[in-house]
Amino acid sequence: MQRVLPLLTDPPENPATPNGYLDQLDSHPADHVNTGMVQSLWSSRVGASLFDHAATAARRVVGILQSPAERLHLEPGQTVLDLACGPGEVTASLARTVGRDGLAIGIDISESMLARAVDRHRAGNIAFLRADAQRLPLRDNSIDAATCIAGLQLIPDPAAALAEMIRVLRPGGHLAVLVPTVRSGALEKIGRNLPGIGGARSFADTEIPGIAEEFGLSGVATRRLGTIQWTYGYKSR
Ligand SMILES: C[S@@+](CC[C@H](N)C(=O)[O-])C[C@H]1O[C@@H](n2cnc3c(N)ncnc32)[C@H](O)[C@@H]1O
């Protein structure tokens, strides 16, 4: 945790972590909160446990869900952000890639998810924070690479979360974001107004790449499998 403090916009004088993660939600409260059914499930202990088991099993068989370490161009010693990290499996795998001298920071809003993350993934190069994706407690240009896997669909203002990820990325740093999408065509026109189910929404094909470019991402590319889409790029210098 000591390694995270210099990266914070308002580092606490007494950084207590009684639950194993640093809670930054009090000092940076969320303006918009998702009160839908899906996020309520991920905020519960049962839901966090169910998700952890299901996601671990799914990652063994579905390649597109696996760690984006390669696409993030990670090197040993770098600092990487895993936004909406859930139970922290991807955070831990990114920590292995950046090695002992690197740092993987997992951020999530759910206490139940973070409780599982700290319970399962303790290491000197992993830190977990509780914060809202729309208001990251990190300094500008402080992170070498950032990812968000299956998180933006739950965030009330996904553009704000993407803008925050790009703000904290250093120039040249890579981003990889995975979201559920719908096929282009008629629904594409509806774009940002696609209805959500249980408080979780889908994105039109061009939506995330478009927002990312708007906030300064270059070399934007996408990869799609069924209803899942990755968007990749790097922050302009
Ligand atoms: C489907 S889970 C994905 C977890 C993880 N990325 C993975 O792939 O294993 C979505 C996560 O987004 C988190 N989340 C939802 N809204 C958030 C917000 N505003 N800020 C941070 N995390 C949020 C949820 O708590 C949940 O852990």
Short mmCIF file of C-alpha atoms in Angstrom, two decimals, residues 12-152:
data_model
loop_
_atom_site.label_atom_id
_atom_site.label_comp_id
_atom_site.label_asym_id
_atom_site.label_seq_id
_atom_site.Cartn_x
_atom_site.Cartn_y
_atom_site.Cartn_z
CA PRO A 12 -4.42 9.92 3.57
CA GLU A 13 -2.19 10.93 6.50
CA ASN A 14 -2.96 7.66 8.25
CA PRO A 15 -3.58 5.09 5.52
CA ALA A 16 -5.43 2.49 7.56
CA THR A 17 -6.44 -0.68 5.71
CA PRO A 18 -8.40 -2.71 8.29
CA ASN A 19 -10.06 -4.72 5.51
CA GLY A 20 -6.91 -5.17 3.44
CA TYR A 21 -7.78 -2.44 0.90
CA LEU A 22 -7.64 1.35 1.04
CA ASP A 23 -11.12 2.89 1.04
CA GLN A 24 -11.05 6.12 -0.99
CA LEU A 25 -14.82 6.36 -1.47
CA ASP A 26 -15.28 8.58 1.60
CA SER A 27 -12.80 11.17 0.37
CA HIS A 28 -14.02 10.89 -3.27
CA PRO A 29 -17.75 10.04 -3.01
CA ALA A 30 -19.61 8.83 -6.10
CA ASP A 31 -22.00 11.36 -7.68
CA HIS A 32 -23.95 8.74 -9.62
CA VAL A 33 -24.61 5.31 -8.15
CA ASN A 34 -25.89 2.18 -9.88
CA THR A 35 -28.80 0.83 -7.84
CA GLY A 36 -29.81 -1.83 -10.38
CA MET A 37 -30.24 -5.53 -9.73
CA VAL A 38 -26.96 -6.65 -11.27
CA GLN A 39 -24.75 -4.26 -9.30
CA SER A 40 -26.73 -5.06 -6.13
CA LEU A 41 -25.82 -8.70 -6.72
CA TRP A 42 -22.12 -7.87 -7.21
CA SER A 43 -22.26 -5.83 -3.98
CA SER A 44 -23.45 -8.82 -1.96
CA ARG A 45 -21.22 -11.53 -0.53
CA VAL A 46 -23.17 -14.28 -2.29
CA GLY A 47 -23.04 -12.46 -5.62
CA ALA A 48 -19.30 -11.78 -5.34
CA SER A 49 -18.67 -15.44 -4.56
CA LEU A 50 -20.87 -16.63 -7.45
CA PHE A 51 -19.16 -14.24 -9.86
CA ASP A 52 -15.69 -15.29 -8.70
CA HIS A 53 -16.35 -18.98 -9.35
CA ALA A 54 -18.14 -18.43 -12.66
CA ALA A 55 -15.53 -15.99 -14.01
CA THR A 56 -12.62 -18.22 -13.01
CA ALA A 57 -14.23 -21.16 -14.84
CA ALA A 58 -15.12 -19.06 -17.89
CA ARG A 59 -11.59 -17.69 -18.24
CA ARG A 60 -10.20 -21.21 -18.49
CA VAL A 61 -12.16 -21.81 -21.69
CA VAL A 62 -12.85 -18.40 -23.24
CA GLY A 63 -9.61 -16.85 -24.49
CA ILE A 64 -11.13 -13.41 -25.11
CA LEU A 65 -11.87 -13.06 -21.37
CA GLN A 66 -8.27 -13.70 -20.36
CA SER A 67 -5.75 -11.15 -19.16
CA PRO A 68 -4.98 -8.37 -21.68
CA ALA A 69 -1.31 -8.20 -20.52
CA GLU A 70 0.02 -8.56 -24.07
CA ARG A 71 -2.28 -5.88 -25.51
CA LEU A 72 -1.27 -3.56 -22.67
CA HIS A 73 2.39 -3.96 -23.75
CA LEU A 74 3.31 -4.52 -20.11
CA GLU A 75 6.91 -4.69 -19.03
CA PRO A 76 8.43 -5.71 -15.70
CA GLY A 77 8.49 -2.85 -13.21
CA GLN A 78 5.45 -1.03 -14.62
CA THR A 79 2.31 0.11 -12.80
CA VAL A 80 -0.99 -1.20 -14.16
CA LEU A 81 -4.59 -0.34 -13.22
CA ASP A 82 -7.38 -2.95 -13.25
CA LEU A 83 -10.57 -0.90 -12.99
CA ALA A 84 -13.74 -2.62 -11.73
CA CYS A 85 -11.43 -5.45 -10.71
CA GLY A 86 -14.10 -7.56 -8.97
CA PRO A 87 -12.49 -10.49 -7.12
CA GLY A 88 -9.08 -9.55 -8.49
CA GLU A 89 -8.14 -12.53 -10.63
CA VAL A 90 -7.05 -10.35 -13.54
CA THR A 91 -5.29 -7.91 -11.16
CA ALA A 92 -3.24 -10.83 -9.82
CA SER A 93 -2.35 -12.05 -13.29
CA LEU A 94 -1.24 -8.53 -14.30
CA ALA A 95 0.87 -8.38 -11.11
CA ARG A 96 2.66 -11.55 -12.21
CA THR A 97 3.43 -9.90 -15.56
CA VAL A 98 4.88 -6.68 -14.08
CA GLY A 99 6.83 -8.67 -11.49
CA ARG A 100 8.07 -7.80 -8.02
CA ASP A 101 9.27 -4.34 -9.01
CA GLY A 102 5.97 -3.51 -10.70
CA LEU A 103 2.58 -2.77 -9.17
CA ALA A 104 -0.95 -3.88 -10.06
CA ILE A 105 -3.74 -1.71 -8.61
CA GLY A 106 -7.24 -3.17 -8.50
CA ILE A 107 -10.09 -0.68 -8.00
CA ASP A 108 -13.70 -1.59 -7.35
CA ILE A 109 -16.71 -0.04 -5.64
CA SER A 110 -18.03 -3.28 -4.10
CA GLU A 111 -16.80 -4.13 -0.61
CA SER A 112 -17.77 -7.78 -1.10
CA MET A 113 -15.73 -8.08 -4.31
CA LEU A 114 -12.74 -6.38 -2.66
CA ALA A 115 -13.02 -8.66 0.39
CA ARG A 116 -12.65 -11.67 -1.92
CA ALA A 117 -9.83 -9.98 -3.84
CA VAL A 118 -7.68 -9.30 -0.76
CA ASP A 119 -8.46 -12.71 0.66
CA ARG A 120 -7.33 -14.54 -2.48
CA HIS A 121 -4.57 -12.30 -3.87
CA ARG A 122 -2.09 -10.94 -1.36
CA ALA A 123 1.33 -9.95 -2.64
CA GLY A 124 3.78 -7.08 -2.26
CA ASN A 125 3.07 -5.90 -5.80
CA ILE A 126 -0.76 -5.85 -5.59
CA ALA A 127 -2.90 -3.14 -3.98
CA PHE A 128 -6.67 -2.92 -3.87
CA LEU A 129 -8.59 0.36 -3.51
CA ARG A 130 -12.28 1.08 -3.05
CA ALA A 131 -13.27 3.94 -5.32
CA ASP A 132 -15.78 4.99 -7.96
CA ALA A 133 -14.61 4.54 -11.56
CA GLN A 134 -16.15 7.91 -12.46
CA ARG A 135 -13.87 9.68 -9.97
CA LEU A 136 -10.53 7.95 -9.68
CA PRO A 137 -8.35 8.97 -6.72
CA LEU A 138 -5.18 8.70 -8.86
CA ARG A 139 -2.94 11.48 -10.17
CA ASP A 140 -2.82 12.50 -13.84
CA ASN A 141 -0.35 10.46 -15.96
CA SER A 142 0.52 8.17 -13.02
CA ILE A 143 -0.20 4.74 -14.56
CA ASP A 144 1.66 2.85 -17.33
CA ALA A 145 -1.34 0.81 -18.54
CA ALA A 146 -5.01 0.41 -17.67
CA THR A 147 -7.75 -2.13 -18.24
CA CYS A 148 -11.43 -2.47 -17.39
CA ILE A 149 -13.05 -5.84 -18.03
CA ALA A 150 -16.85 -6.07 -18.01
CA GLY A 151 -17.22 -3.03 -15.77
CA LEU A 152 -18.34 -0.09 -17.93
#
